[in-house]
Structures are given as C-alpha cells and as structure tokens.
Coordinates of C-alpha atoms and ligand atoms in Angstrom, one line a residue:
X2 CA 134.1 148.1 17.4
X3 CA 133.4 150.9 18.7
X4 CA 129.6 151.4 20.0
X5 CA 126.7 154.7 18.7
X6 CA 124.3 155.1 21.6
X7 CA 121.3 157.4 21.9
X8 CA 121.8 160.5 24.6
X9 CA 119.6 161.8 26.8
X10 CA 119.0 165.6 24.2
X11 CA 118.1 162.6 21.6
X12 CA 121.8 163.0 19.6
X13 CA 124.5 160.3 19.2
X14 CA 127.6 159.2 20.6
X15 CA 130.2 156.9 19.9
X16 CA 131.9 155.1 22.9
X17 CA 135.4 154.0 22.0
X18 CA 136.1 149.9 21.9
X19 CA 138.6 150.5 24.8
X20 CA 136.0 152.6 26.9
X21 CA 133.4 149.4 26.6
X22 CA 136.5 147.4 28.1
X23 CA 137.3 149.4 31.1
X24 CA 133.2 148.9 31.6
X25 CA 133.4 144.8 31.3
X26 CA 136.4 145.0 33.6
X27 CA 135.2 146.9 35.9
X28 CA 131.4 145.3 36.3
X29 CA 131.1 141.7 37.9
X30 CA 127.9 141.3 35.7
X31 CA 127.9 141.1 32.0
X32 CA 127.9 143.7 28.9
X33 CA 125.8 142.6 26.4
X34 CA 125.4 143.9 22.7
X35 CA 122.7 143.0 20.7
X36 CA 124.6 139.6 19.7
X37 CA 125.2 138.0 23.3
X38 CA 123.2 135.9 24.8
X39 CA 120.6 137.0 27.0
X40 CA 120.3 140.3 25.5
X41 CA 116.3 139.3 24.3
X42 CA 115.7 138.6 27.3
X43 CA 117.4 141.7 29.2
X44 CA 115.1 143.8 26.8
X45 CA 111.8 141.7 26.6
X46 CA 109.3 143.3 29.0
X47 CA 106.1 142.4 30.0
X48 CA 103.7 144.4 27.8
X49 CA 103.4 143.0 24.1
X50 CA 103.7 145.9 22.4
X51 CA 107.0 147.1 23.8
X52 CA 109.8 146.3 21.2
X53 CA 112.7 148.5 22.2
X54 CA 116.6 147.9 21.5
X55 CA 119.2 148.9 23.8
X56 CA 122.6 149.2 22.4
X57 CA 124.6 147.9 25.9
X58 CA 122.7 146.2 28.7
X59 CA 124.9 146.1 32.0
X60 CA 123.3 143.1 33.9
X61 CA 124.1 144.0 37.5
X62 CA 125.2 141.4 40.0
X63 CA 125.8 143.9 42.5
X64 CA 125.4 147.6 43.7
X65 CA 128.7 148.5 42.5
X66 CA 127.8 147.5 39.3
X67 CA 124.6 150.0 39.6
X68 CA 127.3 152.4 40.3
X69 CA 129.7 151.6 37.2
X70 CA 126.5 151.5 35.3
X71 CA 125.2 154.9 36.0
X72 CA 128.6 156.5 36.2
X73 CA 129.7 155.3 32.6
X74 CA 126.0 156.5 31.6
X75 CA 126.7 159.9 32.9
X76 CA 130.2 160.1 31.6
X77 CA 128.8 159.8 27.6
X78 CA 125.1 161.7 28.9
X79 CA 124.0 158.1 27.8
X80 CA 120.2 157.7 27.5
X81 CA 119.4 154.9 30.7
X82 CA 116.7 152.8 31.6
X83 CA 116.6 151.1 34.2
X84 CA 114.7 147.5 34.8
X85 CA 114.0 145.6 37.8
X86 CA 110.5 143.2 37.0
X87 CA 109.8 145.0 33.3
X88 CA 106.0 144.9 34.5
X89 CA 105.5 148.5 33.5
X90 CA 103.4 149.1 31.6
X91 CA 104.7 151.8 29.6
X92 CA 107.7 149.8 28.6
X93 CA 110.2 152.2 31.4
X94 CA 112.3 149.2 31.9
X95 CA 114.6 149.1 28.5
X96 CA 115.1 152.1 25.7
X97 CA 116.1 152.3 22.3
X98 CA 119.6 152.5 21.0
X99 CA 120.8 153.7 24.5
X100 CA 121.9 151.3 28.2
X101 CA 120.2 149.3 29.9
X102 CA 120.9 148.6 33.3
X103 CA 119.2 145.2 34.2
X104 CA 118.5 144.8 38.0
X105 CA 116.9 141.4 38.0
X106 CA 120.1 139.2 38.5
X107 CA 119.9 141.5 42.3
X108 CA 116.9 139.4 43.5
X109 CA 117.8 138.6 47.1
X110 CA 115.6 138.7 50.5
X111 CA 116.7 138.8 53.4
X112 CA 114.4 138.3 56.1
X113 CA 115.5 139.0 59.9
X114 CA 112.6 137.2 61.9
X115 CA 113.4 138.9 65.0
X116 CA 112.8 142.5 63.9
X117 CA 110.2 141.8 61.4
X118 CA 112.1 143.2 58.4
X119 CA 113.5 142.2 55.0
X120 CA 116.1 143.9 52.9
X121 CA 115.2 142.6 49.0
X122 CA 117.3 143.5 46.1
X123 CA 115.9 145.1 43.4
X124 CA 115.6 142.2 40.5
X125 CA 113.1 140.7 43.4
X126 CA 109.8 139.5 41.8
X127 CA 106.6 139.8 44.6
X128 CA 106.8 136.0 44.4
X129 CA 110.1 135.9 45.6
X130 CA 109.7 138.2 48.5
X131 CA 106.2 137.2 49.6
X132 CA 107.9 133.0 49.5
X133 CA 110.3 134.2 51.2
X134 CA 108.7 136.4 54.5
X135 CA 106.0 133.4 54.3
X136 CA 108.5 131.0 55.7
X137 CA 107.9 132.9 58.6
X138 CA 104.6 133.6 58.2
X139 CA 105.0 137.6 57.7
X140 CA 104.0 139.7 54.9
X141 CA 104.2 143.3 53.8
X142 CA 101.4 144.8 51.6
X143 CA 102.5 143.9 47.2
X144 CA 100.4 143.8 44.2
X145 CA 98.2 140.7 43.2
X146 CA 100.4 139.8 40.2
X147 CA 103.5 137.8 42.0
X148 CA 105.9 138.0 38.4
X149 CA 105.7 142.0 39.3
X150 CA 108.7 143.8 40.0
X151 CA 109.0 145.0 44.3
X152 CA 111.7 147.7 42.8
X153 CA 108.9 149.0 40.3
X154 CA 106.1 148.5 42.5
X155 CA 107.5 149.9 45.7
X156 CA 108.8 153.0 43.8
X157 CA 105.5 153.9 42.5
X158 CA 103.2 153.5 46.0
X159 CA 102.5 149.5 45.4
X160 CA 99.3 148.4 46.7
X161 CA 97.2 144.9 47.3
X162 CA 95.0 142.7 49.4
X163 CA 96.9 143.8 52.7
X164 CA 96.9 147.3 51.8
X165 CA 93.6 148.2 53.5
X166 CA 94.4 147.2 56.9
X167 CA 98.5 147.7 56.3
X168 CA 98.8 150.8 53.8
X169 CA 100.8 151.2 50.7
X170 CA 104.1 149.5 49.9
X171 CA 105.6 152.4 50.8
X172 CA 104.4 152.9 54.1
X173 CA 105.8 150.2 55.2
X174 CA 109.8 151.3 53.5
X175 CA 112.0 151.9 56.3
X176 CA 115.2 152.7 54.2
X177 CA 116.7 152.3 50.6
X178 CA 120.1 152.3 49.5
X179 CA 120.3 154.7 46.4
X180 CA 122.5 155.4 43.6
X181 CA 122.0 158.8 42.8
X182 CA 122.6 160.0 39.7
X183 CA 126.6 161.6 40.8
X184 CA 127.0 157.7 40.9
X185 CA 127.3 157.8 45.0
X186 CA 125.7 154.7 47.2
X187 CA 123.4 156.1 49.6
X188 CA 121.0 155.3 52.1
X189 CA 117.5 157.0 52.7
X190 CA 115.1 157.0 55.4
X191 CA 113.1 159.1 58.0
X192 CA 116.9 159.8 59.6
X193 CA 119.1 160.0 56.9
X194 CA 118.3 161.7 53.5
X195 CA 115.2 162.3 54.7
X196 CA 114.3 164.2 51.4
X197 CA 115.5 161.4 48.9
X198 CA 113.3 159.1 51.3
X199 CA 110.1 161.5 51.1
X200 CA 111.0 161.2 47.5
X201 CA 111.4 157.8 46.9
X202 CA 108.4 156.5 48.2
X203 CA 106.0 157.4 44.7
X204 CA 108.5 159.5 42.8
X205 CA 108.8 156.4 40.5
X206 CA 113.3 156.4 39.4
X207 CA 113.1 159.7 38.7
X208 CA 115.5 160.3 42.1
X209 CA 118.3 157.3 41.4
X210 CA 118.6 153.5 41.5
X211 CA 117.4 151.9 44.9
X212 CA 119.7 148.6 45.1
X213 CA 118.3 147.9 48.7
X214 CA 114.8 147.9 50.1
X215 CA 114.3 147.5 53.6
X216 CA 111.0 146.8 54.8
X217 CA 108.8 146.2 57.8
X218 CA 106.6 142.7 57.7
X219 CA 103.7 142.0 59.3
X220 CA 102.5 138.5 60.8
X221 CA 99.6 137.6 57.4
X222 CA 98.2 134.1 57.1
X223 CA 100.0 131.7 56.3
X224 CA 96.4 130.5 55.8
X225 CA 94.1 133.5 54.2
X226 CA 90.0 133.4 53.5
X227 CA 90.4 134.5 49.7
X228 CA 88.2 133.8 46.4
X229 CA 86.4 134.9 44.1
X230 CA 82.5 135.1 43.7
X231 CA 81.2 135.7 40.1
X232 CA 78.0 136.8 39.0
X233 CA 76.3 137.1 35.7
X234 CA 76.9 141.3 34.2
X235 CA 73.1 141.1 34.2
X236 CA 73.4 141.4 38.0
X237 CA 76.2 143.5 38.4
X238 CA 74.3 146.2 38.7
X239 CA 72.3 145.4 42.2
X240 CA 75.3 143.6 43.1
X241 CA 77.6 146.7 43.1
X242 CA 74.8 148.6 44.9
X243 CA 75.0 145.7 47.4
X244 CA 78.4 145.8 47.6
X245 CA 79.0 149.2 48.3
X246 CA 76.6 149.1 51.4
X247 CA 78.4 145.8 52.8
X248 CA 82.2 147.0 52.6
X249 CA 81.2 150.0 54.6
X250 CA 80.7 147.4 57.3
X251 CA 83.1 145.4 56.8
X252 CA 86.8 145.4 58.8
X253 CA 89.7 146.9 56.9
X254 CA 91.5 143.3 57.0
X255 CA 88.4 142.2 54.6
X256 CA 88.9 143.6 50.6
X257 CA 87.0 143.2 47.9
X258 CA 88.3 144.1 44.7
X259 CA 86.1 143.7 41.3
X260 CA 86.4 142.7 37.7
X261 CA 84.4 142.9 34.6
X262 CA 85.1 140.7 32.0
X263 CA 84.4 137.9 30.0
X264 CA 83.6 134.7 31.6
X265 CA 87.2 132.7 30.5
X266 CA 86.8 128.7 30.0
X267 CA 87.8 127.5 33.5
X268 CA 86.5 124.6 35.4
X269 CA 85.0 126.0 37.8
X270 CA 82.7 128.2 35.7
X271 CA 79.5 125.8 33.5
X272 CA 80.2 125.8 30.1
X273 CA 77.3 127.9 28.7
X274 CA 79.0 130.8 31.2
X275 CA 82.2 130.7 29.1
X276 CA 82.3 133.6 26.4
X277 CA 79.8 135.3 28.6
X278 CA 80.3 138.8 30.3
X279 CA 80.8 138.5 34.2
X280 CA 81.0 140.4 37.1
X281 CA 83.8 139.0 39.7
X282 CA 84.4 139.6 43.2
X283 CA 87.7 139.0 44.5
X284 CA 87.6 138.8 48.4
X285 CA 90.7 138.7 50.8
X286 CA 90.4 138.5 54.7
X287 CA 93.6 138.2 56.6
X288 CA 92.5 138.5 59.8
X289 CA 93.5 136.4 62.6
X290 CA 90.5 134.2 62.0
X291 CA 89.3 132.4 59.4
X292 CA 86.2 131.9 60.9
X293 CA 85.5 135.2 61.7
X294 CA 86.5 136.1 58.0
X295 CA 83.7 133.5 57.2
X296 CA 81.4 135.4 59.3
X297 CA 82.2 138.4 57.5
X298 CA 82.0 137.1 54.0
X299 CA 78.4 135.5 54.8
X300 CA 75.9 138.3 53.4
X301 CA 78.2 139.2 50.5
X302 CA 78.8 135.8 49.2
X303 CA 74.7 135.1 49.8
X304 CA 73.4 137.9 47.9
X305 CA 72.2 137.5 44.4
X306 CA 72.5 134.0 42.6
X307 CA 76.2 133.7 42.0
X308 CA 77.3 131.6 39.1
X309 CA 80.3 130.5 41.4
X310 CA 81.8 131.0 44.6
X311 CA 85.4 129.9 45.3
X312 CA 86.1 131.7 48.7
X313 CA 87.8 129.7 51.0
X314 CA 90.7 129.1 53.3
X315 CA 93.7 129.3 50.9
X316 CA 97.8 129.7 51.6
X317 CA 98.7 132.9 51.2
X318 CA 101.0 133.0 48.7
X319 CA 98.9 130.9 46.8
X320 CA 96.2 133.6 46.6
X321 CA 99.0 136.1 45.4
X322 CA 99.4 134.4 42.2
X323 CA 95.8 133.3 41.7
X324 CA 95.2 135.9 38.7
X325 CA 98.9 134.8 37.1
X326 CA 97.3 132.9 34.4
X327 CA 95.3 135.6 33.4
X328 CA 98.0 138.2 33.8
X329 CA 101.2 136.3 31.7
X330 CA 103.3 138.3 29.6
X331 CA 103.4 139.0 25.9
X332 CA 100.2 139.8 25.2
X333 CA 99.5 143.7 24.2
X334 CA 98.4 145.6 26.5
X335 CA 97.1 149.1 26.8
X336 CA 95.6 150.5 29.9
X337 CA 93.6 153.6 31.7
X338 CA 93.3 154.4 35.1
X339 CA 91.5 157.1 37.6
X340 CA 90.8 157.3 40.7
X341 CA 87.2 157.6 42.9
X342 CA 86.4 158.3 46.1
X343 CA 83.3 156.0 46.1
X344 CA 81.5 153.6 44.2
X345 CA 78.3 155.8 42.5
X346 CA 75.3 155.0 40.9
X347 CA 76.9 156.6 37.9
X348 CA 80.3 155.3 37.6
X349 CA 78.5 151.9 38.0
X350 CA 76.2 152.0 35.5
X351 CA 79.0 153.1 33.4
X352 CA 81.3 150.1 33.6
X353 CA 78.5 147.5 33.3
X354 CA 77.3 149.5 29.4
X355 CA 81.0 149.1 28.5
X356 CA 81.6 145.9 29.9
X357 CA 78.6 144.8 27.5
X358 CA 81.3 145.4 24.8
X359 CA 84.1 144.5 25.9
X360 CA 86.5 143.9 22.8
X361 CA 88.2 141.3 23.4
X362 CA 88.5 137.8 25.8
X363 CA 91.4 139.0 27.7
X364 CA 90.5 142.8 28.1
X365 CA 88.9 143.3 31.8
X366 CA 88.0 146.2 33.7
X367 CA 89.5 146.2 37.1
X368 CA 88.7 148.4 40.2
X369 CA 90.9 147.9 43.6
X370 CA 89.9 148.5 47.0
X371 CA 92.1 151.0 49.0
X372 CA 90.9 153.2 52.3
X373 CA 91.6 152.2 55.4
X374 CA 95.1 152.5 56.3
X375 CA 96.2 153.6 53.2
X376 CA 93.8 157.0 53.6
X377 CA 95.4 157.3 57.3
X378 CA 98.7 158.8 56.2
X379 CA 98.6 162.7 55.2
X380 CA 99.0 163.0 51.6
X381 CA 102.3 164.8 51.7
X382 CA 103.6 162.2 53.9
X383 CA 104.8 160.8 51.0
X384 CA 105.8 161.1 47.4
X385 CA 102.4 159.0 46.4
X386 CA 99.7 162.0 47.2
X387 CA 96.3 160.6 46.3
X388 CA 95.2 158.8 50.0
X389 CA 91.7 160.0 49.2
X390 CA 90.8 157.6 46.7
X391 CA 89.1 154.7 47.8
X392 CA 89.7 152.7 44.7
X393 CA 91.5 152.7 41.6
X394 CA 90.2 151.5 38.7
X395 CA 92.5 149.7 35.6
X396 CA 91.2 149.8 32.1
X397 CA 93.0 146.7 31.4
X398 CA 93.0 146.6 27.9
X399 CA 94.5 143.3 26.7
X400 CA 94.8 141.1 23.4
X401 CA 97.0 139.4 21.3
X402 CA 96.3 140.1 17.7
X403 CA 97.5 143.2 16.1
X404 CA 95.0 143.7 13.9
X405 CA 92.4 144.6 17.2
X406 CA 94.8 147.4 18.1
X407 CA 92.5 150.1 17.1
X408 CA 89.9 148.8 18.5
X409 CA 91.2 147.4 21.9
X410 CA 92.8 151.2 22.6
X411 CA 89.8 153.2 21.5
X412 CA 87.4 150.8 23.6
X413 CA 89.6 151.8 26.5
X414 CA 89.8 155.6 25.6
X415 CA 86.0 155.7 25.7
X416 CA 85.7 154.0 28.6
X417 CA 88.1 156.0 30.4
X418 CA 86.6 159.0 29.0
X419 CA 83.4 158.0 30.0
X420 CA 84.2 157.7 34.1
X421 CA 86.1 160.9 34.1
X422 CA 82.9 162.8 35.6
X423 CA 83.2 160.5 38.4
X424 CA 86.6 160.4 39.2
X425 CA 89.1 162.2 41.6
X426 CA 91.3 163.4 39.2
X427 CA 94.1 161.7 40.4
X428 CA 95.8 158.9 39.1
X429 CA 98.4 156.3 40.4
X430 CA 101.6 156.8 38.5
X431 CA 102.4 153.3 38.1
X432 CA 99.2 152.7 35.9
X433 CA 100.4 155.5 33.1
X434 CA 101.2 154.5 29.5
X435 CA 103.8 155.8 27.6
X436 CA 101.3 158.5 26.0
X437 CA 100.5 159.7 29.0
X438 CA 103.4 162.0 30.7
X439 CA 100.8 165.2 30.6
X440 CA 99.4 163.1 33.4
X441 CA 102.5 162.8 35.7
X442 CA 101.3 166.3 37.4
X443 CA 97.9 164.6 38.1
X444 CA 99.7 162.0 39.9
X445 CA 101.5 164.3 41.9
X446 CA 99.0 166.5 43.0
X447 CA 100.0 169.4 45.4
X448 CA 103.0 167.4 45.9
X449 CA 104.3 167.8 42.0
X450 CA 106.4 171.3 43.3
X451 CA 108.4 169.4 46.0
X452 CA 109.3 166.8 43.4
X453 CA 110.6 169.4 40.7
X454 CA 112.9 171.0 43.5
X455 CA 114.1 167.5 44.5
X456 CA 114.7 166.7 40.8
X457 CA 116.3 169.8 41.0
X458 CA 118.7 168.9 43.9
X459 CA 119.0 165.4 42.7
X460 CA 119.1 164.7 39.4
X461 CA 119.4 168.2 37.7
X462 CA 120.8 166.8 33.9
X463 CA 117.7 164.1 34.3
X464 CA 119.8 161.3 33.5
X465 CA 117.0 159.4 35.1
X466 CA 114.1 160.4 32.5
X467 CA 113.3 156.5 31.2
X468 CA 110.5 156.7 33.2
X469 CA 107.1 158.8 34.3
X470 CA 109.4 161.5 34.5
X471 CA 109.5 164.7 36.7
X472 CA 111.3 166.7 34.7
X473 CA 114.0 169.3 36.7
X474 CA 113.0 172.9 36.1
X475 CA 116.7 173.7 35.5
X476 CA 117.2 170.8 32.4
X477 CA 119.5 171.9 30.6
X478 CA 118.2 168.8 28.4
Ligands
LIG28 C1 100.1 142.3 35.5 C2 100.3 143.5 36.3 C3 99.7 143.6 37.6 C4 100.0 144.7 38.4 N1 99.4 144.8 39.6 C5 99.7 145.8 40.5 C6 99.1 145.8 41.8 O1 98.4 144.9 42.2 N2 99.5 146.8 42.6 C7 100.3 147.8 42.2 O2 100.6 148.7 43.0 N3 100.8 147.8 40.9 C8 100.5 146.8 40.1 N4 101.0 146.8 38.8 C9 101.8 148.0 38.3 C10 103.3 147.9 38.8 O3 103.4 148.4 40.1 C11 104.1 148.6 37.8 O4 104.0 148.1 36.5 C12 105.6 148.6 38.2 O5 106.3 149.6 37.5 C13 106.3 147.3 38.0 O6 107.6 147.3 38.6 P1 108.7 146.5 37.8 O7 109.9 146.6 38.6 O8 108.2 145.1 37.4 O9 108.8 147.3 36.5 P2 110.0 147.9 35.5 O10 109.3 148.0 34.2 O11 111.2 147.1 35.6 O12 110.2 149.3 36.2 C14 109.2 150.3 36.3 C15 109.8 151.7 36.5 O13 110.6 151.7 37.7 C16 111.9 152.0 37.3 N5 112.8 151.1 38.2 C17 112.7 149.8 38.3 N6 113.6 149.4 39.2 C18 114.2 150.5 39.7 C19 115.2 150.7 40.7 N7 115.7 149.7 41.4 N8 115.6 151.9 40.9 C20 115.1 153.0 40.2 N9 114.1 152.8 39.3 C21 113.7 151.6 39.0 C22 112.1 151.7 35.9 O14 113.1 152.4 35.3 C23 110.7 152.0 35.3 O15 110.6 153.4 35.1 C24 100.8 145.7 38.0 C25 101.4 145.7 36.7 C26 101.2 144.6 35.9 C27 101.8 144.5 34.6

C-alpha cells in the first residue's frame, strides 16, 4: 500500500508501494511501518510526555543507509528526525506522520590506544563509549547520565565531571563524517570543511547527520574520588555561601555540581530524612591522586553537619552512571535552564524558597559546574558560544502522573522566571523544550548570524528542522 507522510511546509504526500521497495532494497537496515516490530521502540524516547508517530522509520546499520535515508527524505521533501540516544528532551529524536531515521543500531567505538582517540558511531550511548576508552583507562569529557546519546550530546556542546579541567565535548572533536543534507558523505575538521566543523560543534543537526565522531581521550581514573555529600535545605543556604568561597580554591580537576531535591528512600540516607528537602553535593576529582583529591575535599566535606557523605575512591565509569536510577526513562519531564556567571546571594536564596515547594519526589533542581577549561576557548571558536557561564542550572521538572502536569510545569516556569535577574542570558541549546525555539537565538549569541549563513550554505530547504532549529534566511519552507 502505498504510504501518506507529513512534509517539511506541513502538507502531505503519498509515496508509491514500489518507491518504499527500492528504499528496503537499497538499505541494509530495516523499514518499519507502524505494524513491524520494533517500531515502539524506534519512536519511544526518553521523555514521558513525548508520544509521536512516524510513518517509516529507516533503522540504519550503516552510513550508507544515513545516506539512502536522507536522500529518499529529500526526494518526497519528507518531514525527518533524526535519533541517536532519544535523551532530548524536547522529543527531536522521532516526528509525527513523517521518517525516522534511527541511528542507534550504529553504536560502535573504536579506540586506537596509541594516538589517544576513538571514532564512535552515532547510536553510541555515554556508557558505551566511556566502557569502552576505560579499558584503557582514557576518557573524554560526557554528561553524568551514561543511557545519553554521544551523537546528541556532542552535537549540542556536551559537558560533565571532566569538563572543567578538559572542556566541552566538543573541544575535544577532531573530525565527523557528515551527511549533509544533498545526501553526500563528508568529513569535517579544523582542515577539511572547516565551516561544517565550526558548525557542528553546538549547531545541534541543523547542519546534516554525523555518522562518525572522532575524538581525542585523555588518561581519567580508572579510579576517581567522587560522591555525594548531602545536607539538610535548612543549611543550604550557609552551605552554598561556603561553597562558593571553596571552589574558588579548588583545582579545575575538582567539580562540584549541586542538587535540590527531595531526600529519595535510599540506604544511605536515615529514614526520618526520606520525603525531606535536601541539598546535595556531587563532587568529582580526577586528578592523578586520590589522596590529594582527599586533601582537597577535606574542608568542603567538614563544613556544616552533613546528613551523609558518600565521597570516596570509586571506578570511574561507575560514578558516570551513579544518578541512572534517578534519571530512567518514561517519566514526564519538563525542564528550564539559564545560565550564571557566579553563584549570588540572590540566585541562592532563590532556589532554596522554591526548593521548599518542590512539587513532586522526582522533580530536582540541578546546577552544573563549568569554568576552567571550558571558559578557555574564545566563544566563536565554536558553534556552542556561552564560555562565560560558570554554571548551568536545569529546572528538572519530573513526575509521572498526569494529573500534576499543571502544576509540575508551572512550578518550573516560576522558578525559571524567578532566577532570570541573575542569569547570563544564555542558554545551552541542549536543555530547550519543544516550546522553546524563540530561545535558539539566545543560545547562539553573537554567533546566531554565522549559523544562518551556514544553514544557508548547507541546508537551504531545512530538511534538517526536527530539531532546535536555525532556520535558513532563504527557506523557501
Ligand atoms: C537524563 C539526562 C541527562 C542529561 N545530562 C546531560 C549532561 O550531563 N551534559 C550534557 O551536556 N547534556 C546532558 N543532557 C542533555 C543531552 O545532551 C541532550 O538531551 C542530547 O540531545 C541527547 O542526545 P541523544 O543523542 O540522546 O538525543 P536525541 O534525542 O536522539 O537527539 C537529540 C538531537 O540531536 C539530533 N541528532 C541526534 N543524533 C544525530 C546525528 N548523528 N546527526 C545529526 N543530528 C543528530 C536529533 O535529531 C535531535 O535533534 C541530558 C539529558 C538527559 C535526558
């Protein structure tokens, strides 16, 4: 039967039966409709409240699938998303009624030991690079979820506990292999494409579909001093002021992220904490030494009366999926992010009145540590622009029952509202919701211009628009 697919000026085509065949033939992956198996999966993503339907998902084995995939979209101005981990979190990764091309059947690394680098395919989870480069005890700088996508995360800036002392995700891209929206494979780095490189590294898939990353790694670990402290809300207060004096001693290889939240029923918290609002430092030194990483930790980890303290020597790539559990998918989730260039009286005192109403158990306010390396590179180095902002907060607004929608979302609003006098202005693309593409510009900064003329060059008819999307100032869509 012949197939009605969404295009990308919102009509309708049909694609003939014999057009869908030449596409099976020609893939080494598999076509699904909504009857085969594995399409729930293909279009499941990560956030809860995503529920989207493609009508064709191409699940790629191999780059030349990419390029059949994109080609055939191009051919019937088919509307395309494209997945690789489905973590985002405006639901990027699949689209309704048009094709899906699925990356995560491409989930090789390759690491070559002598050079320090890995080439990983873009279906690769964190878990399975960071597994992999461990075996040799090297790292480059991911996020702190390890079922996270490196395609999504690398495309967007991608930062973590390494990314102080090592930069961005992106800072340490040496080349991607791209299919660009003409449906040609190729490569980009500081020598060749140097513009589709520039562009790659925070332009999100607005530019084509990377089906190679190469990265550098660095020796980390394997053994990492990493844990969390947590302290009673009542405290957070003095113990953010604390804070905020310590890490401006401390080396860049020593983080500190924090969390506000709800104190959930683990062991290692007393029971009469459980329920209970919390303030939690999560520490990370991956220094040479754990000993000196002990040394470091000392005054933090002895200020205040913590209600625990889990730091300690701990694998590496066991500490990069510490918060899974708290983090699996499903659940709904609804999120607001800014960046700040410090941590002020203000903006404290501001997360620790909303954390006091925190609406629901799974719901958490997050702030990451950046600096260091990551401020080191000029912002129009790169795609990713904002290397003033020292951390990053996530209004991670989570929960499963529908009915707390309303709630959950306008908890987070207010919130988000609320720290806006104390922000940068900026924000990192890769923490936008789907309401929220009169932000992409913010993201961009002074480097939005570039992007639109590279949009221009690159992808003029925006096939690639299933995403935080820069649109081409000569759309004709
Ligand atoms: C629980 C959780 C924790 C997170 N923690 C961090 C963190 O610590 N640090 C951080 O930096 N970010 C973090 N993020 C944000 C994360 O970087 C983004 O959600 C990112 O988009 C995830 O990538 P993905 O491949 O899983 O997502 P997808 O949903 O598969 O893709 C995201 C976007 O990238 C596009 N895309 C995917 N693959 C390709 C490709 N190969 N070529 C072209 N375009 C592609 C998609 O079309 C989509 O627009 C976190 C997200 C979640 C849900």
């Amino acid at each position: 039967m012949a197939l009605t697919v969404r295009t990308v000026d919102g009509g309708q085509t049909t694609i003939s039966l014999s057009a869908l065949e030449q596409l099976r033939k020609a893939v080494t992956g598999h076509v699904l409709n909504a009857a085969s198996p594995g399409y729930d999966e293909a279009r499941t993503v990560w956030n809860g409240m995503i529920d989207r339907r493609p009508a064709l998902v191409i699940r790629c084995h191999r780059a030349d699938d990419v390029v059949q995939g994109v080609r055939f979209a191009r051919e019937h101005r088919a509307m395309l998303a494209v997945r690789g981990g489905g973590h985002d979190i405006a639901g990027n990764a699949v689209c309704d009624a048009g094709l899906q091309i699925d990356l995560s059947p491409m989930n090789t690394v390759r690491i070559d030991h002598d050079t320090r680098t890995a080439h990983v395919g873009p279906g690769a989870t964190l878990a399975d690079f960071d597994l992999e480069a461990q075996r040799y005890g090297l790292a480059t700088p991911l996020g702190i979820n390890s079922t996270t996508g490196v395609a999504g995360l690398t495309l967007g800036g991608g930062f973590g506990w390494l990314s102080r002392s090592l930069g961005l995700t992106i800072d340490n891209l040496l080349e991607a292999e791209i299919v660009t929206a003409e449906g040609e494979r190729v490569r980009a780095s500081a020598g060749e494409n140097p513009d589709l490189f520039w562009a790659t590294r925070g332009g999100g898939g607005n530019f084509g579909v990377v089906t190679d990353f190469h990265f550098r790694l660095h020796p980390v670990g394997p053994t990492v001093l990493a844990g969390l402290i947590v302290h009673p809300l009542d405290a957070a207060g003095k113990v953010l002021r604390y804070y905020r004096e310590f890490m401006a001693t401390t080396p860049e290889e020593f983080v500190c992220w924090f969390v506000m939240r709800q104190a959930p029923p683990l062991p290692f918290l007393a029971q009469q904490w459980h329920g209970k609002e919390i303030l939690v430092l999560a520490v990370c030194y991956s220094g040479p030494s754990i000993a000196e990483g002990e040394r470091i930790a000392k005054p933090l980890r002895s200020f205040g009366s913590p209600i625990a303290d889990l730091v300690g020597p701990n694998p590496y790539t066991a500490w990069q999926t510490t918060l899974d559990p708290l983090l699996t998918p499903g659940a709904r989730n609804y999120w607001k992010s800014h960046d700040f260039r410090e941590v002020s009286n203000g903006l404290i005192d501001t997360l620790v009145k909303y954390a006091g109403r925190i609406p629901d158990p799974q719901t958490e306010i997050a702030v990451a540590q950046l600096g260091g390396a990551v401020s080191r590179v000029p912002h129009a180095a790169t795609a990713y622009t904002h290397r003033d902002g020292q951390f990053v907060m996530n209004v991670h607004g989570r929960w499963s029952d529908r009915a707390k929608d309303a709630s959950c979302i306008a908890w987070a609003r207010e919130l988000f509202a609320a720290a806006t006098p104390f922000a940068t202005g900026g924000v990192y693309v890769n923490f936008l919701t789907q309401e929220e593409g009169d932000r992409v510009r913010a993201a961009y900064g002074s480097n939005y211009d570039r992007l639109v003329a590279l949009k221009d060059r690159y992808d003029p008819t925006n096939l690639f628009q299933v995403n935080q999307n820069i649109r081409p100032a000569v759309a004709s869509v």
